[in-house]
CSV table of C-alpha atoms in Angstrom, one decimal:
chain,number,residue,atom,x,y,z
A,291,GLU,CA,7.9,132.9,126.0
A,292,PRO,CA,9.0,135.6,127.2
A,293,GLU,CA,12.9,136.1,127.4
A,294,VAL,CA,15.5,138.0,129.1
A,295,THR,CA,18.3,138.4,127.3
A,296,GLN,CA,21.5,139.0,128.0
A,297,THR,CA,25.0,140.8,125.6
A,298,PRO,CA,27.3,139.8,125.1
A,299,SER,CA,28.1,135.9,125.6
A,300,HIS,CA,31.0,136.7,126.2
A,301,GLN,CA,33.4,139.6,126.4
A,302,VAL,CA,37.2,139.7,127.2
A,303,THR,CA,39.1,143.1,127.8
A,304,GLN,CA,42.2,143.5,130.3
A,305,MET,CA,42.3,144.3,134.1
A,306,GLY,CA,41.7,148.2,134.2
A,307,GLN,CA,39.0,148.2,130.9
A,308,GLU,CA,35.9,150.1,130.9
A,309,VAL,CA,33.0,146.9,130.5
A,310,ILE,CA,29.6,147.4,130.1
A,311,LEU,CA,27.0,144.7,130.2
A,312,ARG,CA,23.4,144.5,128.7
A,313,CYS,CA,20.2,143.4,129.6
A,314,VAL,CA,17.0,142.8,128.1
A,315,PRO,CA,14.7,142.2,130.8
A,316,ILE,CA,11.0,140.6,129.9
A,317,SER,CA,9.0,143.8,128.2
A,318,ASN,CA,6.8,143.5,131.2
A,319,HIS,CA,8.5,143.4,134.3
A,320,LEU,CA,9.4,146.0,136.8
A,321,TYR,CA,12.2,144.3,139.1
A,322,PHE,CA,15.5,143.9,137.5
A,323,TYR,CA,18.4,142.4,139.1
A,324,TRP,CA,22.5,141.4,138.6
A,325,TYR,CA,23.9,138.4,139.7
A,326,ARG,CA,27.2,136.8,139.2
A,327,GLN,CA,28.8,133.0,139.2
A,328,ILE,CA,32.4,132.6,139.6
A,329,LEU,CA,33.5,129.9,138.1
A,330,GLY,CA,32.8,126.8,140.3
A,331,GLN,CA,31.1,129.0,142.4
A,332,LYS,CA,27.6,130.0,143.6
A,333,VAL,CA,25.3,132.1,142.3
A,334,GLU,CA,26.1,136.0,144.1
A,335,PHE,CA,23.2,138.7,144.1
A,336,LEU,CA,24.8,142.5,142.7
A,337,VAL,CA,22.3,144.5,142.5
A,338,SER,CA,17.9,145.5,142.1
A,339,PHE,CA,17.2,147.7,141.0
A,340,TYR,CA,13.6,149.3,140.8
A,341,ASN,CA,11.4,152.4,140.1
A,342,ASN,CA,14.7,153.6,138.0
A,343,GLU,CA,17.2,153.6,141.5
A,344,ILE,CA,18.9,151.1,143.3
A,345,SER,CA,16.8,149.2,145.6
A,346,GLU,CA,19.0,146.7,147.8
A,347,LYS,CA,23.1,145.9,146.8
A,348,SER,CA,26.1,143.4,147.9
A,349,GLU,CA,28.7,144.7,149.6
A,350,ILE,CA,30.5,143.1,145.9
A,351,PHE,CA,28.4,146.1,144.8
A,352,ASP,CA,30.9,149.0,145.3
A,353,ASP,CA,32.2,151.9,143.7
A,354,GLN,CA,33.1,150.0,140.8
A,355,PHE,CA,30.1,148.9,139.8
A,356,SER,CA,27.2,150.7,138.5
A,357,VAL,CA,23.7,150.1,136.7
A,358,GLU,CA,21.2,151.7,134.3
A,359,ARG,CA,18.1,151.8,132.2
A,360,PRO,CA,18.6,154.8,129.7
A,361,ASP,CA,15.7,154.0,128.6
A,362,GLY,CA,12.8,151.6,128.6
A,363,SER,CA,14.1,147.9,127.0
A,364,ASN,CA,17.6,148.5,128.6
A,365,PHE,CA,19.1,147.4,131.9
A,366,THR,CA,22.9,147.8,131.8
A,367,LEU,CA,26.2,146.5,134.0
A,368,LYS,CA,29.2,148.8,133.6
A,369,ILE,CA,32.2,148.3,135.5
A,370,ARG,CA,34.0,151.2,135.2
A,371,SER,CA,37.8,149.3,135.9
A,372,THR,CA,38.1,145.9,135.3
A,373,LYS,CA,40.0,143.5,138.8
A,374,LEU,CA,41.5,139.4,137.6
A,375,GLU,CA,38.1,138.5,140.5
A,376,ASP,CA,35.8,140.2,138.0
A,377,SER,CA,36.1,137.7,135.7
A,378,ALA,CA,32.3,135.7,136.0
A,379,MET,CA,29.6,134.9,135.0
A,380,TYR,CA,27.4,138.0,134.7
A,381,PHE,CA,23.5,137.0,135.4
A,382,CYS,CA,21.1,139.7,134.7
A,383,ALA,CA,17.2,138.9,136.2
A,384,SER,CA,13.7,140.5,136.2
A,385,SER,CA,10.6,140.0,138.1
A,386,GLU,CA,7.6,141.7,137.7
A,387,GLU,CA,5.5,143.8,140.6
A,388,GLY,CA,3.2,142.0,142.9
A,389,ALA,CA,2.2,139.2,143.9
A,390,GLU,CA,5.0,137.0,140.3
A,391,GLY,CA,6.9,139.4,141.7
A,392,ASN,CA,9.3,136.7,143.6
A,393,THR,CA,9.3,134.9,140.9
A,394,ILE,CA,13.3,135.8,139.4
A,395,TYR,CA,14.1,134.6,135.7
A,396,PHE,CA,17.6,135.0,135.0
A,397,GLY,CA,19.0,135.3,131.7
A,398,GLU,CA,21.5,133.4,129.5
A,399,GLY,CA,24.2,135.3,131.6
A,400,SER,CA,27.3,137.0,130.4
A,401,TRP,CA,30.6,135.6,130.4
A,402,LEU,CA,33.4,137.9,131.8
A,403,THR,CA,37.0,136.8,131.2
A,404,VAL,CA,39.8,140.0,132.9
A,405,VAL,CA,42.7,139.5,131.6
B,99,ALA,CA,19.8,137.2,157.5
B,100,GLN,CA,18.7,134.5,154.9
B,101,SER,CA,20.6,131.3,153.8
B,102,VAL,CA,21.1,128.3,151.9
B,103,THR,CA,22.7,125.1,152.9
B,104,GLN,CA,23.0,122.0,150.5
B,105,PRO,CA,24.8,119.9,151.6
B,106,ASP,CA,25.6,117.7,148.9
B,107,ILE,CA,28.8,118.9,146.6
B,108,HIS,CA,27.4,116.0,144.6
B,109,ILE,CA,25.7,113.6,143.5
B,110,THR,CA,25.8,109.9,141.7
B,111,VAL,CA,22.3,108.3,140.5
B,112,SER,CA,21.9,105.6,138.2
B,113,GLU,CA,18.6,106.2,135.1
B,114,GLY,CA,16.3,105.9,136.2
B,115,ALA,CA,16.6,105.5,139.5
B,116,SER,CA,14.8,108.1,142.0
B,117,LEU,CA,16.4,111.4,143.7
B,118,GLU,CA,16.8,113.5,146.4
B,119,LEU,CA,18.4,116.7,146.5
B,120,ARG,CA,19.0,118.3,149.9
B,121,CYS,CA,18.3,121.8,150.6
B,122,ASN,CA,17.7,123.9,154.1
B,123,TYR,CA,17.3,127.0,155.0
B,124,SER,CA,17.3,129.4,157.5
B,125,TYR,CA,14.6,132.4,157.2
B,126,GLY,CA,13.2,133.3,160.7
B,127,ALA,CA,9.9,133.7,159.0
B,128,THR,CA,8.5,132.0,155.5
B,129,PRO,CA,10.5,132.1,152.9
B,130,TYR,CA,10.2,132.2,149.4
B,131,LEU,CA,11.9,129.9,147.9
B,132,PHE,CA,13.3,128.3,145.2
B,133,TRP,CA,15.2,125.2,142.5
B,134,TYR,CA,17.2,126.1,139.8
B,135,VAL,CA,18.7,124.1,136.5
B,136,GLN,CA,21.8,125.3,134.9
B,137,SER,CA,23.3,123.2,132.6
B,138,PRO,CA,26.5,123.5,131.5
B,139,GLY,CA,27.5,127.3,130.5
B,140,GLN,CA,24.0,127.9,130.9
B,141,GLY,CA,21.5,130.5,132.6
B,142,LEU,CA,19.1,129.6,135.2
B,143,GLN,CA,15.9,127.5,134.7
B,144,LEU,CA,13.6,127.9,137.0
B,145,LEU,CA,12.3,124.6,138.3
B,146,LEU,CA,9.4,125.7,140.8
B,147,LYS,CA,8.8,127.5,143.8
B,148,TYR,CA,7.1,127.4,146.3
B,149,PHE,CA,5.1,130.6,147.8
B,150,SER,CA,2.9,129.1,150.3
B,151,GLY,CA,-0.1,126.5,150.6
B,152,ASP,CA,0.2,123.1,149.6
B,153,THR,CA,4.2,121.6,151.1
B,154,LEU,CA,4.8,119.9,148.0
B,155,VAL,CA,4.8,121.9,144.3
B,156,GLN,CA,5.1,120.4,141.2
B,157,GLY,CA,7.5,121.8,138.6
B,158,ILE,CA,9.1,121.4,135.0
B,159,LYS,CA,10.6,118.2,134.3
B,160,GLY,CA,8.6,115.7,136.1
B,161,PHE,CA,10.1,116.9,139.6
B,162,GLU,CA,8.9,118.0,142.6
B,163,ALA,CA,9.8,119.7,146.3
B,164,GLU,CA,8.1,119.8,149.4
B,165,PHE,CA,8.5,122.4,151.7
B,166,LYS,CA,9.1,121.1,156.1
B,167,ARG,CA,9.3,124.3,158.5
B,168,SER,CA,9.7,121.3,161.2
B,169,GLN,CA,12.9,121.0,159.6
B,170,SER,CA,13.5,123.9,157.6
B,171,SER,CA,13.6,121.8,154.2
B,172,PHE,CA,13.1,122.5,150.7
B,173,ASN,CA,14.2,119.0,149.5
B,174,LEU,CA,14.0,118.1,145.7
B,175,ARG,CA,13.0,115.5,144.1
B,176,LYS,CA,12.3,113.0,140.7
B,177,PRO,CA,10.8,109.8,141.0
B,178,SER,CA,13.0,108.3,137.5
B,179,VAL,CA,16.5,110.1,136.5
B,180,HIS,CA,16.9,111.2,132.9
B,181,TRP,CA,20.5,111.0,131.3
B,182,SER,CA,19.3,114.9,129.9
B,183,ASP,CA,19.5,115.4,134.6
B,184,ALA,CA,22.7,115.6,134.5
B,185,ALA,CA,23.0,119.9,135.3
B,186,GLU,CA,24.4,121.8,138.3
B,187,TYR,CA,21.0,122.6,140.4
B,188,PHE,CA,20.9,125.4,143.3
B,189,CYS,CA,18.0,125.8,146.0
B,190,ALA,CA,17.1,130.2,146.9
B,191,VAL,CA,15.8,131.1,149.2
B,192,ALA,CA,13.6,135.2,149.1
B,193,ALA,CA,12.9,137.0,152.5
B,194,THR,CA,10.4,139.2,150.3
B,195,ASN,CA,8.2,140.0,147.2
B,196,ALA,CA,10.4,141.2,144.5
B,197,GLY,CA,13.3,141.1,147.2
B,198,LYS,CA,17.0,139.1,146.0
B,199,SER,CA,17.7,135.7,146.6
B,200,THR,CA,20.0,134.3,148.4
B,201,PHE,CA,21.4,130.2,146.2
B,202,GLY,CA,22.9,127.6,147.5
B,203,ASP,CA,26.7,126.4,146.5
B,204,GLY,CA,24.6,123.5,144.5
B,205,THR,CA,24.6,120.8,144.1
B,206,THR,CA,26.1,118.9,141.3
B,207,LEU,CA,23.8,115.7,139.4
B,208,THR,CA,25.9,113.1,137.7
B,209,VAL,CA,23.9,110.5,135.5
B,210,LYS,CA,25.1,107.1,135.0
B,211,PRO,CA,23.5,105.0,132.1
């Protein structure tokens, strides 16, 4: 079964450093998302991306965050200058267009620890 | 704005017993509803979803959920719980096709032997 893959699975970074989290969505999907989950808390929406542009973003997704689809397969989340409170599990997700477009398939997550 | 409430933070059931996890949503129109399961350190696995039609939906691993518009609820059920069902369960709602999903706080399920 096709799946969303994410790398790295775990990254430790120093506060102030830039981090790039990478995702390979399911190949025929056209909508891409990033969510995050702070330890012990709920899953929170960050951003959705369609047709090479951001379609929606939350208040969490401030100027420190950016997303990019640099080629036909990857979808990245960049945090420009990490803060301690950015420590969380980051989930990439994707969905098809059309009637199945609201079924979101999640990756295994990238655990980011900022020290 | 859409929102989801999962009233039970933690539920403990005995193996073989029945299970019901509650979910209430807030949204003006007919929502798209989902249940996900998350094992420790793992990603989110979709158990089942409701778009329209039959209000009782079947999912994987023997789970089912019933959409009740009058109660704004989408409770998850399983007739007989297995030890491997111990996990965190999240209810989610989306307002539009391919729109963002809003998650509840989750319910942690513990299964007693």
